[in-house]
Structure formats: C-alpha cells, structure tokens
Amino acid sequence: MTRLLDARGLSKRFGGVLALDSLDLSVAPNEIVGLIGPNGSGKTTFFNVITGICGADAGRVSFDGTDLTNASSRAVYQAGISRTFQRSRLSLSLSIFDNIMIGNHKRLNQGLWFNLLSRGRFRLEFEANYLAARALVEVFEPALAGRLLEPVAGLPMIDRRRIEICRALISEPKLLLLDEPSAGMTHDETAELMNDILLIRERNRQLTIIIVEHEMGVIERITDRCVVLNFGRKIAEGRYREVAADAQVQEAYLGVA
Ligand SMILES: Nc1ncnc2c1ncn2[C@@H]1O[C@H](COP(=O)(O)OP(=O)(O)O)[C@@H](O)[C@H]1O
Ligand SMILES: [Mg+2]
C-alpha cells in the first residue's frame, strides 16, 4: 500500500509503563482509520509521539516522504499533520474566529513589524483568514458562520468540538488526528458530529484521518479500517467487522471472553 504515514517499531516508556511497544502503524492517503483499544492502551501516546509532544524511545516515523522521527511539533505541523486533543483546548473568552486562528501558524504573518509596516497587507491577510475560517465553519454549521466574533463560552459542547476541528483544519493538513472527538457528547450529538466529519472528507478527498473513538457504531460507520491497541501493542487490524469478530479483540476490548 502507498503510505502517507508510516510508523515503525515505535516504543514509548513512562517509568514502568510501556505505553507503546514496538508499534507499526501505517495509513494510506485518503483513509479514515479508527484507532481503538481500552483505556490506557496507548492511543493518545501514539498521537503525542507522532506530533512531537513526547519523544519516542525507539522507532521511526515518516510522513509523506519526510522523516519526522522525534520532530518538533512545529515541524510536524508544517509537514501537514494537525490534531485535536482529548480535553478541550479552546480559550473560552476568545471568539470563535480567534480560537480557529490559533491553529493557523502557517498563514499567520501578523508580527508587530508586519502589522506596523504593512497595514494594507495585514488587512488583506485578516480578510483572507476570516473568509477561510467562515467557509470552514459553514461546512459544519451554517448558523455558526455568521457568529465568528462571538466568544466560544456561549456555545454548546457540539459546537465547541466543531470549532476545535476547524482549528485543526484551518492549516489545510493532509492528516487529521482526532482524539475522542465525541467525548462528553450525547449519542445524537456524536452522530451529528460524525456526519460533519464525513462531509469534510467528502469536500476534501485528499484529507486522511485517524480517529480515536469509543463508540463502536461510529467506528463501524465512518472508518475504512481499524487498528486495535492493547498495552501499546497492535493486536488486530482490518475492517471494523473483521476486527470486531477477532477473539483477542473481544477479550481485550469488549470484555467478552
Ligand atoms: N505523560 C505521561 N506520564 C506518565 N504516564 C503516561 C503519560 N501519558 C500516558 N501515560 C501512561 O501510558 C499509558 C497509555 O496512556 P494513553 O496513551 O493516554 O492511553 P489511551 O489514550 O489509549 O487511553 C497509560 O498507562 C498511561 O497512564
Ligand atoms: Mg487517550
């Protein structure tokens, strides 16, 4: 298979815990891959190692032909990988627009000197950014697109989650990592958010996604392929139906012997 992301032999130890244990994980362009496994199986650690939040003890990561092994978060981001976090990182007092733009280091060119010396360009850049943020938000929720300057604090959970995903998408990544995007949401809200994610992919067939998600209905519906972790090791891989039928997965993950 052609590989967009290729992680080989990744290991990460925290004291006595081997959070990732020689993990091989590859993702093809345009895939939606579900990363599943019990709590503590290493899913978030995998995202953290890939995105330069913590270094790997062993292994290599390549992405789109570039070696990203132990690269800085900035380098990872510039290579085209964006993520959301398990716990919200929105600044509630800031506007929707500002929260989205925090994710946009790529286009942001608004240093003091730039601001002072080129006001015209600054305004053009602001307008371009505003339109890009608006277009993105509109895909998720048209009603929100006209409220970009309102603070995030007034928004319900599902809209906050949408804004976090917009923040990750504003830099036009090739690979989007979603860490439990449905956490804290109802079943219906989750279904709605997954429709949004499918729509985003529909509009941008170049986008590749790895999603960590507990709701198996969601995983079945939106993923092309799943990778199952247990104790930092890959215990199964394949279409949801295949992995869900796997005895080892049932034992580890679904708690059925
Ligand atoms: N920063 C850290 N410091 C110490 N232990 C950690 C840290 N991050 C994760 N771990 C441990 O690594 C294991 C995997 O955690 P994590 O990747 O968060 O699992 P998951 O996201 O699958 O629930 C757990 O045992 C967890 O306690
Ligand atoms: Mg996690």
PDB file of C-alpha atoms and ligand atoms in Angstrom:
ATOM      1  CA  MET A   1       0.000   0.000   0.000  1.00  0.00           C
ATOM      2  CA  THR A   2       1.084   3.572  -0.589  1.00  0.00           C
ATOM      3  CA  ARG A   3       1.743   5.124   2.781  1.00  0.00           C
ATOM      4  CA  LEU A   4       1.086   8.653   3.890  1.00  0.00           C
ATOM      5  CA  LEU A   5       2.072   7.972   7.488  1.00  0.00           C
ATOM      6  CA  ASP A   6       4.403   5.139   8.335  1.00  0.00           C
ATOM      7  CA  ALA A   7       5.343   4.472  11.947  1.00  0.00           C
ATOM      8  CA  ARG A   8       7.731   1.581  12.550  1.00  0.00           C
ATOM      9  CA  GLY A   9       8.705  -0.030  15.805  1.00  0.00           C
ATOM     10  CA  LEU A  10       7.521   2.890  17.943  1.00  0.00           C
ATOM     11  CA  SER A  11       8.150   2.443  21.646  1.00  0.00           C
ATOM     12  CA  LYS A  12       7.468   4.849  24.471  1.00  0.00           C
ATOM     13  CA  ARG A  13       8.029   4.140  28.131  1.00  0.00           C
ATOM     14  CA  PHE A  14       6.730   6.112  31.106  1.00  0.00           C
ATOM     15  CA  GLY A  15       8.538   4.737  34.147  1.00  0.00           C
ATOM     16  CA  GLY A  16       7.340   1.162  34.475  1.00  0.00           C
ATOM     17  CA  VAL A  17       4.659   1.508  31.804  1.00  0.00           C
ATOM     18  CA  LEU A  18       5.386   0.608  28.221  1.00  0.00           C
ATOM     19  CA  ALA A  19       2.774   2.877  26.617  1.00  0.00           C
ATOM     20  CA  LEU A  20       3.847   1.951  23.081  1.00  0.00           C
ATOM     21  CA  ASP A  21       5.524  -1.364  22.455  1.00  0.00           C
ATOM     22  CA  SER A  22       7.223  -1.679  19.038  1.00  0.00           C
ATOM     23  CA  LEU A  23       4.151  -0.397  17.276  1.00  0.00           C
ATOM     24  CA  ASP A  24       3.953  -0.486  13.472  1.00  0.00           C
ATOM     25  CA  LEU A  25       1.143   1.651  12.139  1.00  0.00           C
ATOM     26  CA  SER A  26       0.654   2.860   8.578  1.00  0.00           C
ATOM     27  CA  VAL A  27      -2.042   4.916   6.968  1.00  0.00           C
ATOM     28  CA  ALA A  28      -2.741   5.209   3.253  1.00  0.00           C
ATOM     29  CA  PRO A  29      -3.693   8.522   1.633  1.00  0.00           C
ATOM     30  CA  ASN A  30      -7.436   9.334   1.960  1.00  0.00           C
ATOM     31  CA  GLU A  31      -8.136   6.644   4.519  1.00  0.00           C
ATOM     32  CA  ILE A  32     -10.195   7.112   7.658  1.00  0.00           C
ATOM     33  CA  VAL A  33      -8.530   4.849  10.198  1.00  0.00           C
ATOM     34  CA  GLY A  34     -10.092   4.104  13.580  1.00  0.00           C
ATOM     35  CA  LEU A  35      -7.587   3.722  16.415  1.00  0.00           C
ATOM     36  CA  ILE A  36      -9.300   1.759  19.141  1.00  0.00           C
ATOM     37  CA  GLY A  37      -8.421  -0.077  22.321  1.00  0.00           C
ATOM     38  CA  PRO A  38      -9.143   0.023  26.045  1.00  0.00           C
ATOM     39  CA  ASN A  39      -8.262   2.990  28.238  1.00  0.00           C
ATOM     40  CA  GLY A  40      -4.542   3.220  28.734  1.00  0.00           C
ATOM     41  CA  SER A  41      -3.712   1.167  25.637  1.00  0.00           C
ATOM     42  CA  GLY A  42      -1.546   3.922  24.140  1.00  0.00           C
ATOM     43  CA  LYS A  43      -3.846   5.695  21.665  1.00  0.00           C
ATOM     44  CA  THR A  44      -3.172   9.226  22.906  1.00  0.00           C
ATOM     45  CA  THR A  45       0.507   8.418  23.388  1.00  0.00           C
ATOM     46  CA  PHE A  46       0.658   7.420  19.720  1.00  0.00           C
ATOM     47  CA  PHE A  47      -0.735  10.844  18.757  1.00  0.00           C
ATOM     48  CA  ASN A  48       1.648  12.541  21.190  1.00  0.00           C
ATOM     49  CA  VAL A  49       4.682  10.778  19.759  1.00  0.00           C
ATOM     50  CA  ILE A  50       3.648  11.471  16.163  1.00  0.00           C
ATOM     51  CA  THR A  51       3.015  15.164  16.866  1.00  0.00           C
ATOM     52  CA  GLY A  52       6.245  15.837  18.740  1.00  0.00           C
ATOM     53  CA  ILE A  53       4.643  16.250  22.161  1.00  0.00           C
ATOM     54  CA  CYS A  54       6.736  13.453  23.537  1.00  0.00           C
ATOM     55  CA  GLY A  55       9.779  11.802  22.030  1.00  0.00           C
ATOM     56  CA  ALA A  56       9.832   8.115  21.137  1.00  0.00           C
ATOM     57  CA  ASP A  57      12.307   5.815  22.892  1.00  0.00           C
ATOM     58  CA  ALA A  58      12.616   3.764  19.728  1.00  0.00           C
ATOM     59  CA  GLY A  59      11.213   3.585  16.238  1.00  0.00           C
ATOM     60  CA  ARG A  60      10.826   5.775  13.199  1.00  0.00           C
ATOM     61  CA  VAL A  61       8.074   7.926  11.764  1.00  0.00           C
ATOM     62  CA  SER A  62       7.865   9.002   8.157  1.00  0.00           C
ATOM     63  CA  PHE A  63       5.174  11.142   6.660  1.00  0.00           C
ATOM     64  CA  ASP A  64       4.623  11.993   3.029  1.00  0.00           C
ATOM     65  CA  GLY A  65       8.204  11.088   2.214  1.00  0.00           C
ATOM     66  CA  THR A  66       9.717  13.090   5.101  1.00  0.00           C
ATOM     67  CA  ASP A  67      11.376  11.632   8.188  1.00  0.00           C
ATOM     68  CA  LEU A  68       9.514  13.014  11.203  1.00  0.00           C
ATOM     69  CA  THR A  69      11.113  10.847  13.861  1.00  0.00           C
ATOM     70  CA  ASN A  70      11.209  12.957  17.039  1.00  0.00           C
ATOM     71  CA  ALA A  71      10.499  16.092  15.009  1.00  0.00           C
ATOM     72  CA  SER A  72       9.256  19.199  16.847  1.00  0.00           C
ATOM     73  CA  SER A  73       5.524  19.923  16.993  1.00  0.00           C
ATOM     74  CA  ARG A  74       6.108  22.823  14.678  1.00  0.00           C
ATOM     75  CA  ALA A  75       7.894  20.704  12.081  1.00  0.00           C
ATOM     76  CA  VAL A  76       5.142  18.088  12.276  1.00  0.00           C
ATOM     77  CA  TYR A  77       2.538  20.743  11.812  1.00  0.00           C
ATOM     78  CA  GLN A  78       4.358  22.273   8.885  1.00  0.00           C
ATOM     79  CA  ALA A  79       4.656  18.866   7.273  1.00  0.00           C
ATOM     80  CA  GLY A  80       0.847  18.725   7.247  1.00  0.00           C
ATOM     81  CA  ILE A  81      -0.342  16.936  10.388  1.00  0.00           C
ATOM     82  CA  SER A  82      -2.954  18.546  12.661  1.00  0.00           C
ATOM     83  CA  ARG A  83      -4.738  17.186  15.692  1.00  0.00           C
ATOM     84  CA  THR A  84      -7.396  17.733  18.280  1.00  0.00           C
ATOM     85  CA  PHE A  85      -6.953  16.892  21.952  1.00  0.00           C
ATOM     86  CA  GLN A  86      -8.927  14.627  24.230  1.00  0.00           C
ATOM     87  CA  ARG A  87      -9.585  17.559  26.561  1.00  0.00           C
ATOM     88  CA  SER A  88     -10.769  20.818  25.090  1.00  0.00           C
ATOM     89  CA  ARG A  89      -8.101  23.404  24.439  1.00  0.00           C
ATOM     90  CA  LEU A  90     -10.383  26.259  23.467  1.00  0.00           C
ATOM     91  CA  SER A  91      -9.946  29.640  25.116  1.00  0.00           C
ATOM     92  CA  LEU A  92     -13.499  30.273  26.210  1.00  0.00           C
ATOM     93  CA  SER A  93     -13.231  34.040  26.450  1.00  0.00           C
ATOM     94  CA  LEU A  94     -11.853  34.362  22.921  1.00  0.00           C
ATOM     95  CA  SER A  95     -14.033  34.469  19.830  1.00  0.00           C
ATOM     96  CA  ILE A  96     -14.705  31.551  17.535  1.00  0.00           C
ATOM     97  CA  PHE A  97     -12.503  33.242  14.937  1.00  0.00           C
ATOM     98  CA  ASP A  98      -9.583  33.774  17.312  1.00  0.00           C
ATOM     99  CA  ASN A  99      -9.791  30.196  18.516  1.00  0.00           C
ATOM    100  CA  ILE A 100      -9.649  28.919  14.966  1.00  0.00           C
ATOM    101  CA  MET A 101      -6.777  31.202  14.042  1.00  0.00           C
ATOM    102  CA  ILE A 102      -4.694  29.923  16.944  1.00  0.00           C
ATOM    103  CA  GLY A 103      -4.425  26.807  14.796  1.00  0.00           C
ATOM    104  CA  ASN A 104      -3.154  28.682  11.810  1.00  0.00           C
ATOM    105  CA  HIS A 105       0.568  29.294  12.214  1.00  0.00           C
ATOM    106  CA  LYS A 106       1.033  28.596   8.553  1.00  0.00           C
ATOM    107  CA  ARG A 107      -0.751  31.634   7.236  1.00  0.00           C
ATOM    108  CA  LEU A 108      -0.378  33.882  10.223  1.00  0.00           C
ATOM    109  CA  ASN A 109       2.057  36.640   9.456  1.00  0.00           C
ATOM    110  CA  GLN A 110       0.949  39.188  11.968  1.00  0.00           C
ATOM    111  CA  GLY A 111       4.104  40.096  13.878  1.00  0.00           C
ATOM    112  CA  LEU A 112       4.441  43.634  15.220  1.00  0.00           C
ATOM    113  CA  TRP A 113       6.623  44.847  12.332  1.00  0.00           C
ATOM    114  CA  PHE A 114       4.416  43.301   9.747  1.00  0.00           C
ATOM    115  CA  ASN A 115       1.479  44.994  11.404  1.00  0.00           C
ATOM    116  CA  LEU A 116       3.186  48.390  11.615  1.00  0.00           C
ATOM    117  CA  LEU A 117       4.846  48.383   8.229  1.00  0.00           C
ATOM    118  CA  SER A 118       2.205  46.847   6.057  1.00  0.00           C
ATOM    119  CA  ARG A 119      -1.242  47.672   7.282  1.00  0.00           C
ATOM    120  CA  GLY A 120      -2.754  47.080   3.864  1.00  0.00           C
ATOM    121  CA  ARG A 121      -1.351  43.598   3.655  1.00  0.00           C
ATOM    122  CA  PHE A 122      -2.349  42.984   7.241  1.00  0.00           C
ATOM    123  CA  ARG A 123      -5.931  43.823   6.425  1.00  0.00           C
ATOM    124  CA  LEU A 124      -5.893  41.651   3.302  1.00  0.00           C
ATOM    125  CA  GLU A 125      -4.487  38.796   5.302  1.00  0.00           C
ATOM    126  CA  PHE A 126      -7.074  39.243   8.025  1.00  0.00           C
ATOM    127  CA  GLU A 127      -9.850  39.189   5.461  1.00  0.00           C
ATOM    128  CA  ALA A 128      -8.495  36.110   3.762  1.00  0.00           C
ATOM    129  CA  ASN A 129      -8.229  34.355   7.126  1.00  0.00           C
ATOM    130  CA  TYR A 130     -11.721  35.418   8.088  1.00  0.00           C
ATOM    131  CA  LEU A 131     -13.158  34.059   4.856  1.00  0.00           C
ATOM    132  CA  ALA A 132     -11.258  30.795   5.218  1.00  0.00           C
ATOM    133  CA  ALA A 133     -12.487  30.346   8.812  1.00  0.00           C
ATOM    134  CA  ARG A 134     -16.009  31.206   7.798  1.00  0.00           C
ATOM    135  CA  ALA A 135     -16.022  28.750   4.901  1.00  0.00           C
ATOM    136  CA  LEU A 136     -14.787  26.028   7.208  1.00  0.00           C
ATOM    137  CA  VAL A 137     -17.306  26.703   9.951  1.00  0.00           C
ATOM    138  CA  GLU A 138     -20.064  26.823   7.355  1.00  0.00           C
ATOM    139  CA  VAL A 139     -19.417  23.220   6.363  1.00  0.00           C
ATOM    140  CA  PHE A 140     -20.026  22.181   9.964  1.00  0.00           C
ATOM    141  CA  GLU A 141     -22.818  24.511  10.960  1.00  0.00           C
ATOM    142  CA  PRO A 142     -24.080  27.304   8.683  1.00  0.00           C
ATOM    143  CA  ALA A 143     -25.745  29.045  11.635  1.00  0.00           C
ATOM    144  CA  LEU A 144     -22.345  29.483  13.323  1.00  0.00           C
ATOM    145  CA  ALA A 145     -20.689  31.088  10.302  1.00  0.00           C
ATOM    146  CA  GLY A 146     -22.283  34.450  10.997  1.00  0.00           C
ATOM    147  CA  ARG A 147     -21.198  34.404  14.652  1.00  0.00           C
ATOM    148  CA  LEU A 148     -17.434  34.119  14.283  1.00  0.00           C
ATOM    149  CA  LEU A 149     -16.708  37.097  16.506  1.00  0.00           C
ATOM    150  CA  GLU A 150     -18.747  35.783  19.448  1.00  0.00           C
ATOM    151  CA  PRO A 151     -16.937  34.172  22.365  1.00  0.00           C
ATOM    152  CA  VAL A 152     -16.772  30.403  22.448  1.00  0.00           C
ATOM    153  CA  ALA A 153     -18.058  30.406  26.042  1.00  0.00           C
ATOM    154  CA  GLY A 154     -21.676  30.686  24.902  1.00  0.00           C
ATOM    155  CA  LEU A 155     -21.564  27.641  22.641  1.00  0.00           C
ATOM    156  CA  PRO A 156     -22.879  24.165  23.376  1.00  0.00           C
ATOM    157  CA  MET A 157     -20.434  21.252  23.554  1.00  0.00           C
ATOM    158  CA  ILE A 158     -21.012  20.064  19.999  1.00  0.00           C
ATOM    159  CA  ASP A 159     -20.249  23.496  18.550  1.00  0.00           C
ATOM    160  CA  ARG A 160     -17.127  23.778  20.687  1.00  0.00           C
ATOM    161  CA  ARG A 161     -15.988  20.446  19.318  1.00  0.00           C
ATOM    162  CA  ARG A 162     -16.679  21.661  15.791  1.00  0.00           C
ATOM    163  CA  ILE A 163     -14.574  24.760  16.418  1.00  0.00           C
ATOM    164  CA  GLU A 164     -11.724  22.584  17.663  1.00  0.00           C
ATOM    165  CA  ILE A 165     -11.869  20.560  14.490  1.00  0.00           C
ATOM    166  CA  CYS A 166     -11.996  23.752  12.400  1.00  0.00           C
ATOM    167  CA  ARG A 167      -8.902  24.917  14.266  1.00  0.00           C
ATOM    168  CA  ALA A 168      -7.118  21.747  13.224  1.00  0.00           C
ATOM    169  CA  LEU A 169      -8.343  22.059   9.634  1.00  0.00           C
ATOM    170  CA  ILE A 170      -7.570  25.735   9.035  1.00  0.00           C
ATOM    171  CA  SER A 171      -3.950  24.921   8.200  1.00  0.00           C
ATOM    172  CA  GLU A 172      -5.176  22.555   5.451  1.00  0.00           C
ATOM    173  CA  PRO A 173      -3.458  19.471   6.832  1.00  0.00           C
ATOM    174  CA  LYS A 174      -3.011  16.267   4.879  1.00  0.00           C
ATOM    175  CA  LEU A 175      -3.522  14.209   8.016  1.00  0.00           C
ATOM    176  CA  LEU A 176      -6.007  14.988  10.791  1.00  0.00           C
ATOM    177  CA  LEU A 177      -5.713  13.202  14.137  1.00  0.00           C
ATOM    178  CA  LEU A 178      -8.919  13.251  16.214  1.00  0.00           C
ATOM    179  CA  ASP A 179      -8.590  12.166  19.841  1.00  0.00           C
ATOM    180  CA  GLU A 180     -12.026  11.126  21.116  1.00  0.00           C
ATOM    181  CA  PRO A 181     -13.961  13.901  19.410  1.00  0.00           C
ATOM    182  CA  SER A 182     -17.251  12.613  20.812  1.00  0.00           C
ATOM    183  CA  ALA A 183     -16.156  12.658  24.479  1.00  0.00           C
ATOM    184  CA  GLY A 184     -18.819  14.244  26.654  1.00  0.00           C
ATOM    185  CA  MET A 185     -21.444  14.350  23.925  1.00  0.00           C
ATOM    186  CA  THR A 186     -24.770  12.574  23.640  1.00  0.00           C
ATOM    187  CA  HIS A 187     -25.394   9.798  21.143  1.00  0.00           C
ATOM    188  CA  ASP A 188     -27.294  12.152  18.834  1.00  0.00           C
ATOM    189  CA  GLU A 189     -24.655  14.871  19.021  1.00  0.00           C
ATOM    190  CA  THR A 190     -21.994  12.279  18.252  1.00  0.00           C
ATOM    191  CA  ALA A 191     -23.918  11.096  15.189  1.00  0.00           C
ATOM    192  CA  GLU A 192     -24.222  14.692  14.034  1.00  0.00           C
ATOM    193  CA  LEU A 193     -20.520  15.403  14.516  1.00  0.00           C
ATOM    194  CA  MET A 194     -19.616  12.268  12.571  1.00  0.00           C
ATOM    195  CA  ASN A 195     -21.833  13.438   9.705  1.00  0.00           C
ATOM    196  CA  ASP A 196     -19.833  16.663   9.751  1.00  0.00           C
ATOM    197  CA  ILE A 197     -16.565  14.766   9.628  1.00  0.00           C
ATOM    198  CA  LEU A 198     -17.782  12.673   6.698  1.00  0.00           C
ATOM    199  CA  LEU A 199     -18.888  15.847   4.940  1.00  0.00           C
ATOM    200  CA  ILE A 200     -15.479  17.445   5.462  1.00  0.00           C
ATOM    201  CA  ARG A 201     -13.859  14.395   3.906  1.00  0.00           C
ATOM    202  CA  GLU A 202     -16.404  14.421   1.089  1.00  0.00           C
ATOM    203  CA  ARG A 203     -15.443  18.020   0.299  1.00  0.00           C
ATOM    204  CA  ASN A 204     -11.746  17.276   0.605  1.00  0.00           C
ATOM    205  CA  ARG A 205     -10.924  13.846  -0.734  1.00  0.00           C
ATOM    206  CA  GLN A 206      -7.234  14.484  -0.045  1.00  0.00           C
ATOM    207  CA  LEU A 207      -7.789  14.509   3.702  1.00  0.00           C
ATOM    208  CA  THR A 208      -6.655  11.482   5.668  1.00  0.00           C
ATOM    209  CA  ILE A 209      -7.977  10.932   9.184  1.00  0.00           C
ATOM    210  CA  ILE A 210      -7.046   8.844  12.212  1.00  0.00           C
ATOM    211  CA  ILE A 211      -9.810   8.882  14.790  1.00  0.00           C
ATOM    212  CA  VAL A 212      -9.721   7.578  18.364  1.00  0.00           C
ATOM    213  CA  GLU A 213     -13.274   6.783  19.331  1.00  0.00           C
ATOM    214  CA  HIS A 214     -15.044   4.626  21.876  1.00  0.00           C
ATOM    215  CA  GLU A 215     -18.425   4.387  20.281  1.00  0.00           C
ATOM    216  CA  MET A 216     -18.217   1.310  18.094  1.00  0.00           C
ATOM    217  CA  GLY A 217     -21.230   2.340  15.988  1.00  0.00           C
ATOM    218  CA  VAL A 218     -19.274   5.420  14.961  1.00  0.00           C
ATOM    219  CA  ILE A 219     -16.171   3.418  14.190  1.00  0.00           C
ATOM    220  CA  GLU A 220     -18.148   0.983  12.077  1.00  0.00           C
ATOM    221  CA  ARG A 221     -19.831   3.751  10.188  1.00  0.00           C
ATOM    222  CA  ILE A 222     -17.029   6.153   9.389  1.00  0.00           C
ATOM    223  CA  THR A 223     -13.795   4.173   9.198  1.00  0.00           C
ATOM    224  CA  ASP A 224     -12.293   2.347   6.257  1.00  0.00           C
ATOM    225  CA  ARG A 225     -10.002   0.369   8.528  1.00  0.00           C
ATOM    226  CA  CYS A 226      -9.281  -0.075  12.229  1.00  0.00           C
ATOM    227  CA  VAL A 227      -6.177  -0.657  14.280  1.00  0.00           C
ATOM    228  CA  VAL A 228      -6.696  -2.131  17.731  1.00  0.00           C
ATOM    229  CA  LEU A 229      -4.194  -1.478  20.528  1.00  0.00           C
ATOM    230  CA  ASN A 230      -3.795  -3.243  23.827  1.00  0.00           C
ATOM    231  CA  PHE A 231      -0.923  -2.458  26.217  1.00  0.00           C
ATOM    232  CA  GLY A 232       0.733  -0.396  23.484  1.00  0.00           C
ATOM    233  CA  ARG A 233       0.760  -3.277  21.029  1.00  0.00           C
ATOM    234  CA  LYS A 234      -1.254  -3.721  17.848  1.00  0.00           C
ATOM    235  CA  ILE A 235      -3.448  -6.746  18.408  1.00  0.00           C
ATOM    236  CA  ALA A 236      -5.602  -6.539  15.278  1.00  0.00           C
ATOM    237  CA  GLU A 237      -6.034  -4.542  12.118  1.00  0.00           C
ATOM    238  CA  GLY A 238      -8.603  -4.588   9.333  1.00  0.00           C
ATOM    239  CA  ARG A 239     -12.162  -3.614   8.531  1.00  0.00           C
ATOM    240  CA  TYR A 240     -14.292  -2.997  11.598  1.00  0.00           C
ATOM    241  CA  ARG A 241     -16.288  -6.172  11.069  1.00  0.00           C
ATOM    242  CA  GLU A 242     -13.180  -8.285  10.876  1.00  0.00           C
ATOM    243  CA  VAL A 243     -11.544  -6.834  13.957  1.00  0.00           C
ATOM    244  CA  ALA A 244     -14.798  -6.861  15.954  1.00  0.00           C
ATOM    245  CA  ALA A 245     -15.068 -10.580  15.251  1.00  0.00           C
ATOM    246  CA  ASP A 246     -11.496 -11.225  16.398  1.00  0.00           C
ATOM    247  CA  ALA A 247     -11.406 -13.219  19.630  1.00  0.00           C
ATOM    248  CA  GLN A 248      -8.380 -11.363  21.002  1.00  0.00           C
ATOM    249  CA  VAL A 249     -10.092  -8.027  20.395  1.00  0.00           C
ATOM    250  CA  GLN A 250     -13.284  -9.160  22.042  1.00  0.00           C
ATOM    251  CA  GLU A 251     -11.371 -10.269  25.063  1.00  0.00           C
ATOM    252  CA  ALA A 252      -9.201  -7.158  25.323  1.00  0.00           C
ATOM    253  CA  TYR A 253     -11.585  -4.522  24.283  1.00  0.00           C
ATOM    254  CA  LEU A 254     -15.131  -5.609  24.527  1.00  0.00           C
ATOM    255  CA  GLY A 255     -14.528  -7.540  27.720  1.00  0.00           C
ATOM    256  CA  VAL A 256     -16.049 -10.703  26.280  1.00  0.00           C
ATOM    257  CA  ALA A 257     -14.064 -13.884  26.848  1.00  0.00           C
TER     258      ALA A 257
HETATM  259  N1  LIG B   1       2.733  11.809  30.340  1.00  0.00           N
HETATM  260  C1  LIG B   1       2.614  10.613  30.909  1.00  0.00           C
HETATM  261  N2  LIG B   1       3.267  10.295  32.030  1.00  0.00           N
HETATM  262  C2  LIG B   1       3.169   9.067  32.595  1.00  0.00           C
HETATM  263  N3  LIG B   1       2.411   8.072  32.099  1.00  0.00           N
HETATM  264  C3  LIG B   1       1.711   8.322  30.978  1.00  0.00           C
HETATM  265  C4  LIG B   1       1.772   9.598  30.325  1.00  0.00           C
HETATM  266  N4  LIG B   1       0.960   9.541  29.223  1.00  0.00           N
HETATM  267  C5  LIG B   1       0.443   8.313  29.201  1.00  0.00           C
HETATM  268  N5  LIG B   1       0.886   7.568  30.247  1.00  0.00           N
HETATM  269  C6  LIG B   1       0.548   6.152  30.510  1.00  0.00           C
HETATM  270  O1  LIG B   1       0.701   5.453  29.301  1.00  0.00           O
HETATM  271  C7  LIG B   1      -0.334   4.513  29.111  1.00  0.00           C
HETATM  272  C8  LIG B   1      -1.090   4.847  27.828  1.00  0.00           C
HETATM  273  O2  LIG B   1      -1.830   6.047  28.023  1.00  0.00           O
HETATM  274  P1  LIG B   1      -2.647   6.736  26.872  1.00  0.00           P
HETATM  275  O3  LIG B   1      -1.815   6.798  25.656  1.00  0.00           O
HETATM  276  O4  LIG B   1      -3.167   8.013  27.408  1.00  0.00           O
HETATM  277  O5  LIG B   1      -3.855   5.691  26.650  1.00  0.00           O
HETATM  278  P2  LIG B   1      -5.228   5.838  25.859  1.00  0.00           P
HETATM  279  O6  LIG B   1      -5.225   7.150  25.140  1.00  0.00           O
HETATM  280  O7  LIG B   1      -5.290   4.640  24.980  1.00  0.00           O
HETATM  281  O8  LIG B   1      -6.300   5.781  26.919  1.00  0.00           O
HETATM  282  C9  LIG B   1      -1.209   4.604  30.365  1.00  0.00           C
HETATM  283  O9  LIG B   1      -0.780   3.609  31.262  1.00  0.00           O
HETATM  284  C10 LIG B   1      -0.908   5.983  30.890  1.00  0.00           C
HETATM  285  O10 LIG B   1      -1.100   6.052  32.277  1.00  0.00           O
HETATM  286 MG    MG B   2      -6.488   8.789  25.270  1.00  0.00          MG
END
